[in-house]
Short mmCIF file of C-alpha atoms and ligand atoms in Angstrom, two decimals:
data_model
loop_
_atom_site.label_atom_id
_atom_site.label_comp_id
_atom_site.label_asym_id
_atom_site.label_seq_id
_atom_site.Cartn_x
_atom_site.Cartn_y
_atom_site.Cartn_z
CA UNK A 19 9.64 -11.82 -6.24
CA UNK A 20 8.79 -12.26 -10.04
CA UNK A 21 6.69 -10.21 -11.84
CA UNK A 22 5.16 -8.92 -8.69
CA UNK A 23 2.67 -5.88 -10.73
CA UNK A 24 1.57 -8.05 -13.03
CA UNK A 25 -0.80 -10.45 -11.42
CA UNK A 26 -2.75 -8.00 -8.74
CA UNK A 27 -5.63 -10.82 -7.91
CA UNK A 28 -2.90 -12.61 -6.45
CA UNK A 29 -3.01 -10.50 -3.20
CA UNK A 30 -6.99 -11.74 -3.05
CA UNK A 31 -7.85 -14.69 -1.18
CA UNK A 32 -10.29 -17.11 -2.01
CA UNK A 33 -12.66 -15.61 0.46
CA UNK A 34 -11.85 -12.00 -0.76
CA UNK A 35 -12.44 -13.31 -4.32
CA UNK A 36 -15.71 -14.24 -3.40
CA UNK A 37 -16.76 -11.29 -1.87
CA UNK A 38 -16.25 -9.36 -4.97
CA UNK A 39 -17.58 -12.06 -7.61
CA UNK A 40 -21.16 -11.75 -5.38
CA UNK A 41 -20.87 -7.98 -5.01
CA UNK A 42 -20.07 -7.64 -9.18
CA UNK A 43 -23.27 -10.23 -9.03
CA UNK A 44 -25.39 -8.21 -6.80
CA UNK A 45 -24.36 -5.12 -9.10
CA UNK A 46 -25.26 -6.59 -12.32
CA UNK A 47 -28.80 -8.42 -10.91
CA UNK A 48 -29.72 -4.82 -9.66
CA UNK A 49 -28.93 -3.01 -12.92
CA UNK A 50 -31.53 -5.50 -14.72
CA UNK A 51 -33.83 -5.50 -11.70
CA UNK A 52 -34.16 -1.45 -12.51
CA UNK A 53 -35.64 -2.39 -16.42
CA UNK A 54 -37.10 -5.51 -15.30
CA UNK A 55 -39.77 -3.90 -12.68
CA UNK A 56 -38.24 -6.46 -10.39
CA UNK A 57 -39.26 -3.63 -7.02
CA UNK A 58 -42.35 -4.03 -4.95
CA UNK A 59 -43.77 -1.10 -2.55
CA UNK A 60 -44.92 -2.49 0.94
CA UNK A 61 -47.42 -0.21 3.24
CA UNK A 62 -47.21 0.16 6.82
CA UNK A 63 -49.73 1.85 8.91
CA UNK A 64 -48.86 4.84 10.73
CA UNK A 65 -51.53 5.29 14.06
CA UNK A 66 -52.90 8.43 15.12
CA UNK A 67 -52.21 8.66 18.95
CA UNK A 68 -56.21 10.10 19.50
CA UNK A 69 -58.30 7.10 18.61
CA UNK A 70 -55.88 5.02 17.21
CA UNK A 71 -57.04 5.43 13.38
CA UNK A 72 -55.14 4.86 10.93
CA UNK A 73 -53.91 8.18 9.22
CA UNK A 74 -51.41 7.43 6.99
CA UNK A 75 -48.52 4.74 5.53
CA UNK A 76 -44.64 4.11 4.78
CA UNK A 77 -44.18 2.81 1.68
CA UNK A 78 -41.11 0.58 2.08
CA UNK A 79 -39.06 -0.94 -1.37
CA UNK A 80 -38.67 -4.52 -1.11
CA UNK A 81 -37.15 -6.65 -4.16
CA UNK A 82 -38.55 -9.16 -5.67
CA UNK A 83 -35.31 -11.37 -6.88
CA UNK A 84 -35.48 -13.97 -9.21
CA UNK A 85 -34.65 -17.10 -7.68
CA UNK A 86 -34.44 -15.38 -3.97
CA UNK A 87 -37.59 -14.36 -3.25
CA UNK A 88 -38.25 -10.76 -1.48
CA UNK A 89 -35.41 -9.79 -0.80
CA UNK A 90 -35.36 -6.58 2.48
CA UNK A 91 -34.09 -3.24 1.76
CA UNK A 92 -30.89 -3.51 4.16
CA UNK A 93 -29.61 -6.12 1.67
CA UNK A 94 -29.63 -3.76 -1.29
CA UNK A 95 -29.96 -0.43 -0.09
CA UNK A 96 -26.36 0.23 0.35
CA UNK A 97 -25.40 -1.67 -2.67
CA UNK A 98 -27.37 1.03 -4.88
CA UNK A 99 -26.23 3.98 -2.97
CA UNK A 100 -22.70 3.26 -3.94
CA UNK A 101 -23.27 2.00 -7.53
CA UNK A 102 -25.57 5.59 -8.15
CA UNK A 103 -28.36 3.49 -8.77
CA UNK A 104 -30.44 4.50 -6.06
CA UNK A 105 -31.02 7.29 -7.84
CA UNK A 106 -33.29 5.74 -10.78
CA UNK A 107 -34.92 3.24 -7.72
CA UNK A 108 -35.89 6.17 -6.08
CA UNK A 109 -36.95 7.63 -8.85
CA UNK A 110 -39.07 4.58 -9.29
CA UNK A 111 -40.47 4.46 -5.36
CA UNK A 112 -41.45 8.41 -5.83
CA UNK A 113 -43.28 7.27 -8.93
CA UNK A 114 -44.86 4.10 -7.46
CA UNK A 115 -46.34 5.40 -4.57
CA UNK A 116 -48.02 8.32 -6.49
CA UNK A 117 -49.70 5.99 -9.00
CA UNK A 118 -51.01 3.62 -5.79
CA UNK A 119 -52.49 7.19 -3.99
CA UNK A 120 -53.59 7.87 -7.09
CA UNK A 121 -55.07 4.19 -8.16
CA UNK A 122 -56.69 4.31 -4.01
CA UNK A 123 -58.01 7.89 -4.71
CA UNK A 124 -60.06 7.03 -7.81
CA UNK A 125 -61.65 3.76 -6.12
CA UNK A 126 -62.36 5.90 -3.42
CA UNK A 127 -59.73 4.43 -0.86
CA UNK A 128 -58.43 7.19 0.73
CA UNK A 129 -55.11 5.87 2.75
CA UNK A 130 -54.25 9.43 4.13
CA UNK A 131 -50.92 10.79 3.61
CA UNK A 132 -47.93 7.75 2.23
CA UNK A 133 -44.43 8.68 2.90
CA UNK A 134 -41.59 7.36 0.73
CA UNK A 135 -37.98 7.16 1.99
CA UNK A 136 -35.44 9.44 0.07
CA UNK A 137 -31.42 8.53 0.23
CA UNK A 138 -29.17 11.08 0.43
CA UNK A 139 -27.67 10.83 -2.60
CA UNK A 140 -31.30 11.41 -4.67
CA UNK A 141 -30.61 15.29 -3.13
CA UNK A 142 -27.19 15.43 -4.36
CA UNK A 143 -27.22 13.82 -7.28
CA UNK A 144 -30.36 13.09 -8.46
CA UNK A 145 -32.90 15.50 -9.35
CA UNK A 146 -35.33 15.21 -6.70
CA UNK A 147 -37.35 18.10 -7.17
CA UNK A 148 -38.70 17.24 -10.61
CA UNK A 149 -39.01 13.56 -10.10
CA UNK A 150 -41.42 14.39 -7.28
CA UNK A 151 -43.41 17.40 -8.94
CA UNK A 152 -43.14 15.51 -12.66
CA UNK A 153 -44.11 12.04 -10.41
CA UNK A 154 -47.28 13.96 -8.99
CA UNK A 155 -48.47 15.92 -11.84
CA UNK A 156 -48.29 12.74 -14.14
CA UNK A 157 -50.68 10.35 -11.67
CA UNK A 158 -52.75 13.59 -10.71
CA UNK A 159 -51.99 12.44 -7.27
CA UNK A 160 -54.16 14.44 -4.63
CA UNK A 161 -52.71 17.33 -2.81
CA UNK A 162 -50.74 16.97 0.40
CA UNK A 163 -50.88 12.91 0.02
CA UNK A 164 -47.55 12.95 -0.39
CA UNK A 165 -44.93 12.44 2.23
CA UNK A 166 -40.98 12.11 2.16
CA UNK A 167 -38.65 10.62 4.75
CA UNK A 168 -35.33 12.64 4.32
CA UNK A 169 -32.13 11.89 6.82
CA UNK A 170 -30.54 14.44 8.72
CA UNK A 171 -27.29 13.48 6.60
CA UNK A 172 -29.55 14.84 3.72
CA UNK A 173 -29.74 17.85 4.99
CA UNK A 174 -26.49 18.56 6.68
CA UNK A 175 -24.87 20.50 3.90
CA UNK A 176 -27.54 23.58 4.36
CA UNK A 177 -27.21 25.23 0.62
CA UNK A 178 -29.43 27.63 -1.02
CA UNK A 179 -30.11 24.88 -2.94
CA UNK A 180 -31.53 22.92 -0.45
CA UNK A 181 -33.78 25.22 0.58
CA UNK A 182 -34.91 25.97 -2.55
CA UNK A 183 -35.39 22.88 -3.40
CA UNK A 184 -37.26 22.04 -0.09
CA UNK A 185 -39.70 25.08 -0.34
CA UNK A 186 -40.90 23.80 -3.81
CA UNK A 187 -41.85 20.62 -2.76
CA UNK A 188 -43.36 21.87 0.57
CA UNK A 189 -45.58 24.90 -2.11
CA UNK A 190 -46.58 22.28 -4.39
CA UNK A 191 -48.18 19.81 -1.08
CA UNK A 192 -45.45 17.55 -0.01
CA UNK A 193 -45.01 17.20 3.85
CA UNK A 194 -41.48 16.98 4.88
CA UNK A 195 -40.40 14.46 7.68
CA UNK A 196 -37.00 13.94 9.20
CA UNK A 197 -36.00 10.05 9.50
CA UNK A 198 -34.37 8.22 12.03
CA UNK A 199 -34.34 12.10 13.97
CA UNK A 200 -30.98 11.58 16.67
CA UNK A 201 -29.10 9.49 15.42
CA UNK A 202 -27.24 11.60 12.62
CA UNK A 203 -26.06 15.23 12.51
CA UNK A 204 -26.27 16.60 16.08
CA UNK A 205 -26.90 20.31 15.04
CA UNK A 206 -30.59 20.95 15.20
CA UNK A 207 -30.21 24.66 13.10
CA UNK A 208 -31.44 23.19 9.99
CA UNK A 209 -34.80 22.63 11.67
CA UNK A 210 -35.45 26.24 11.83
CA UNK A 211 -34.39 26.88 8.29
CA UNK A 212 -35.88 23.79 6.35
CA UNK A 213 -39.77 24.20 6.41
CA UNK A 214 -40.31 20.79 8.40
CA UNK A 215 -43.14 19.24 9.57
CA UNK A 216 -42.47 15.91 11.49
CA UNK A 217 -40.03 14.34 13.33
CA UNK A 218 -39.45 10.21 13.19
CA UNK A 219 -37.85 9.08 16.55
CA UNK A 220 -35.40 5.76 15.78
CA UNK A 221 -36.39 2.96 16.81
CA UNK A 222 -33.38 2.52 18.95
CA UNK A 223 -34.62 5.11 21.54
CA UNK A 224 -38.35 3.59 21.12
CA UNK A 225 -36.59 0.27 21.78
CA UNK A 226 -35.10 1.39 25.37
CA UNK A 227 -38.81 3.20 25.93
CA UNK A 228 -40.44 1.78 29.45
CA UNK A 229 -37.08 -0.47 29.72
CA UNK A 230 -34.35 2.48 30.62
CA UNK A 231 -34.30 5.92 32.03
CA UNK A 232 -31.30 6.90 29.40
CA UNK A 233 -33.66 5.67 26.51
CA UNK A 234 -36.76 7.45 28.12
CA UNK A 235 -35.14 10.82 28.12
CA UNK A 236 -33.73 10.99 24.55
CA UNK A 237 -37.27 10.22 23.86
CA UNK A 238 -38.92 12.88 25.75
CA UNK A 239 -36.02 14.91 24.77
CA UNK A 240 -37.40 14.82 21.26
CA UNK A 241 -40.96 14.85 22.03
CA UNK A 242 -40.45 18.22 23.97
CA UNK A 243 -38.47 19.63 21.28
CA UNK A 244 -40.81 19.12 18.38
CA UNK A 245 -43.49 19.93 19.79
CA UNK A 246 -41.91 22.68 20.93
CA UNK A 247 -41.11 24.28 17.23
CA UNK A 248 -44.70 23.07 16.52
CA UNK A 249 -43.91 19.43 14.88
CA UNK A 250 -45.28 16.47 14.82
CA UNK A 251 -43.46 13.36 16.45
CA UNK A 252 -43.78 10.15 15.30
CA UNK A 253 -42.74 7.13 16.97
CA UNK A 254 -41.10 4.25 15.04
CA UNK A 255 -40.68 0.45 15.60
CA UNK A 256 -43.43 0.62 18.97
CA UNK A 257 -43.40 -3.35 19.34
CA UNK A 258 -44.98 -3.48 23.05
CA UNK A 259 -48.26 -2.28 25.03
CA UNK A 260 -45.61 -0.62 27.43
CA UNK A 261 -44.15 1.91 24.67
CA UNK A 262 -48.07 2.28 23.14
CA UNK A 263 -48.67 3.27 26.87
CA UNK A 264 -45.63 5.89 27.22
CA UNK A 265 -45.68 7.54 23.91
CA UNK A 266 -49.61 7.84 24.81
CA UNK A 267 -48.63 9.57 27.84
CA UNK A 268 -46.24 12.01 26.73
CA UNK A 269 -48.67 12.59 23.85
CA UNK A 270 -46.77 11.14 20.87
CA UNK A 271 -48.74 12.36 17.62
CA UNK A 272 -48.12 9.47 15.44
CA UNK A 273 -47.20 6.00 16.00
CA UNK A 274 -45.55 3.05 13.75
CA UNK A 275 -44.31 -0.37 14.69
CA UNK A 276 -45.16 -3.66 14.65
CA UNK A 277 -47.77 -3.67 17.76
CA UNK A 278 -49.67 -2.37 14.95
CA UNK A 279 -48.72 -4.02 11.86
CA UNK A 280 -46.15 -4.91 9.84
CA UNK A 281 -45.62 -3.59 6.48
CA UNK A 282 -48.51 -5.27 4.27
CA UNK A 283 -48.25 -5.74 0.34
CA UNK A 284 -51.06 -3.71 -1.69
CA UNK A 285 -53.82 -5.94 -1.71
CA UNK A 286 -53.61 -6.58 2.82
CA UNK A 287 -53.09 -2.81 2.79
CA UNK A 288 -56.81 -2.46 0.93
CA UNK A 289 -58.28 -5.41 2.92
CA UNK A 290 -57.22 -2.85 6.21
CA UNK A 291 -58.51 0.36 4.40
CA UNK A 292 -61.82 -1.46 3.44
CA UNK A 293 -61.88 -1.91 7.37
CA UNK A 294 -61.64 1.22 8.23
CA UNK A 295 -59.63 0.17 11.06
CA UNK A 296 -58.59 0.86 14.33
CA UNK A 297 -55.35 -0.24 15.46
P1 C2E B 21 -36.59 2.93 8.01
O1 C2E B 21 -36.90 4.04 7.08
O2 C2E B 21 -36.17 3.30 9.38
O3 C2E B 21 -37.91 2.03 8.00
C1 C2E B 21 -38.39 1.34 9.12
C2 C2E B 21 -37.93 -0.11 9.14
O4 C2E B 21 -38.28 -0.69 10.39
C3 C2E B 21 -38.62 -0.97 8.08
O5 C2E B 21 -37.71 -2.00 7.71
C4 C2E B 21 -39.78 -1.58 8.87
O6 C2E B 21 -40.27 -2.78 8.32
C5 C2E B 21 -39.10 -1.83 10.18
N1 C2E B 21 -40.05 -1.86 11.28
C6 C2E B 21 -41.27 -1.31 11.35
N2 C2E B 21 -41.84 -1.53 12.54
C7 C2E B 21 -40.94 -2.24 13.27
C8 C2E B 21 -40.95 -2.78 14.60
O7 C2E B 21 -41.90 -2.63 15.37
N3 C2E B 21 -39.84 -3.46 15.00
C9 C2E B 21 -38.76 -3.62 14.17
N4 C2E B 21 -37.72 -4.33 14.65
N5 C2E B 21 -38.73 -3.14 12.92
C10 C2E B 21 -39.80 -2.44 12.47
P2 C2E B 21 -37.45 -2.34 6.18
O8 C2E B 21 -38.71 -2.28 5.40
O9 C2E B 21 -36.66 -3.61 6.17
O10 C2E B 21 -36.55 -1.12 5.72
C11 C2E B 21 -35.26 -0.93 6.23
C12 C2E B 21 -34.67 0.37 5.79
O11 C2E B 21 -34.45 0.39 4.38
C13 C2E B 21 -35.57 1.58 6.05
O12 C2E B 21 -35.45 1.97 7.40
C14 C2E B 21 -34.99 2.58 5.08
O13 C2E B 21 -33.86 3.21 5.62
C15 C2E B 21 -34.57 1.71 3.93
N6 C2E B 21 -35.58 1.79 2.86
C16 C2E B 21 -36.73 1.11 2.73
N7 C2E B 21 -37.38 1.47 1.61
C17 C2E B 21 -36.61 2.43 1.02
C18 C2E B 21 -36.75 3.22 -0.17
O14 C2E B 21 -37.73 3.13 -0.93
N8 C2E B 21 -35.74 4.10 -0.46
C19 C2E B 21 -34.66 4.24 0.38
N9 C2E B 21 -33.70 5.12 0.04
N10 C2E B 21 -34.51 3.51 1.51
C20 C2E B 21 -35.48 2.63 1.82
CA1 CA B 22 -38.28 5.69 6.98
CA1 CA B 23 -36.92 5.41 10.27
CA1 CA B 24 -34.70 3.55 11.68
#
């Protein structure tokens, strides 16, 4: 065995080399995608359960690659999370979606309340608080238009700081959702301590909705329990009439999916608003 330190690639296979030429790529492409302005915001409707109206939207990142066209969160997501980079996209979403309320607003489009996601690592690391309350204050974005999606994993680690830093944002308007709600952290303490106001069942119980009695119950489950603390529940990924039918039933406040729509770039999202539709 010669020299066996001195040439570490040599334990890397073609196939491994690859795989970490495309990731540096990825890395690289996303770094100048950041100065570049290379993100686009997509809207999807969120349905109110009385009358079907539509009350509000997601505002989902999708990126807008040279060369690849639009490329779907779940291909670049992760990649930012673990490069810290999320933190400036976020940034970026926060700020995005408060100059589009804010652009709406003063054409008199009013598209109710737009949620943006929030990862994790914008709580720890990142300094959410004054990205959202600098993000508002500099598009004078109306009051309580403002929605974010936070994951249970955000809010597992219960600090002062947390709190804190939840309580501003809820005093200066923002409403406060929990994402993907059953599928992280199973303790449900933090929902008495954070000030909440909505619940998003996964779309993995939605999917087994009207198919399987295991699915159905996790479902109620959740619709009994935020309603019981006085939250809204909001249904994500409703595809079929059948779901529409049981979430109706069991008097689901908000509904997503797409039965309704998909998630529409700006100018589809007007079109619909100009409609003043009902879904
Ligand atoms: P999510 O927050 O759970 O968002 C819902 C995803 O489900 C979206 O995928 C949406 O297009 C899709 N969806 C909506 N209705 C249906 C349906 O009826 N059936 C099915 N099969 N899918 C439906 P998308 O836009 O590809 O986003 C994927 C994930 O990427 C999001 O999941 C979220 O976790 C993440 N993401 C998106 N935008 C952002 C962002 O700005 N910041 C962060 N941190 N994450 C984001
Ligand atoms: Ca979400
Ligand atoms: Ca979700
Ligand atoms: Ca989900």
């Amino acid at each position: 065995a010669k020299q066996a330190g001195r040439n570490a690639f040599r334990f890397f296979t073609p196939a491994m080399n690859l795989q970490v030429r495309r990731r540096l790529e990825l890395d690289s492409a996303l770094r100048n995608a950041v100065t570049r302005g290379e993100f686009v915001l997509h809207y999807q409707p969120k349905v109110q359960l009385a009358g079907g109206h539509v009350v509000g939207f997601e505002a989902l990142v999708r990126w807008n690659r040279p060369g690849h066209g639009l490329v779907p969160p779940n291909d670049f997501i992760p990649a930012l999370e673990e490069s810290g980079l999320i933190t400036e996209v976020g940034r970026w979403v926060i700020a995005a979606a408060c100059e589009q309320i804010s652009d709406w607003s003063a054409r008199g489009i009013d598209p109710g309340h737009v949620s943006v996601n929030v990862s994790p690592r914008q709580f720890v690391t990142g300094d959410l608080e004054r990205d959202v309350l600098g993000a508002l204050a500099n598009h004078h974005t109306p009051l309580g238009a403002l929605e974010l999606e936070l994951t249970e994993s955000s809010l597992m680690t219960s600090t002062e700081a947390t709190i804190a830093t939840l309580t501003h944002l809820k005093d200066a308007g923002v409403q406060l959702s929990i994402d993907d709600f059953g599928t992280g952290y199973s303790s449900l303490a933090y929902l008495r301590r954070f000030p909440i106001d909505k619940l998003k069942i996964d779309r993995s119980f939605i999917r087994e909705v009207a198919r399987s009695s295991d699915g159905d119950a996790i479902t109620l489950a959740i619709l009994r329990l935020g309603h019981s603390l006085e939250l809204e529940v909001v249904a994500e990924g409703v595809e079929t009439a059948a779901q529409l039918q049981y979430l109706r039933r069991h008097e689901c406040d908000q509904m997503q999916g797409y039965y309704f729509s998909p998630p529409l770039p700006v100018r589809e999202t007007e079109r619909l608003l100009l409609a003043r539709p009902t879904l």
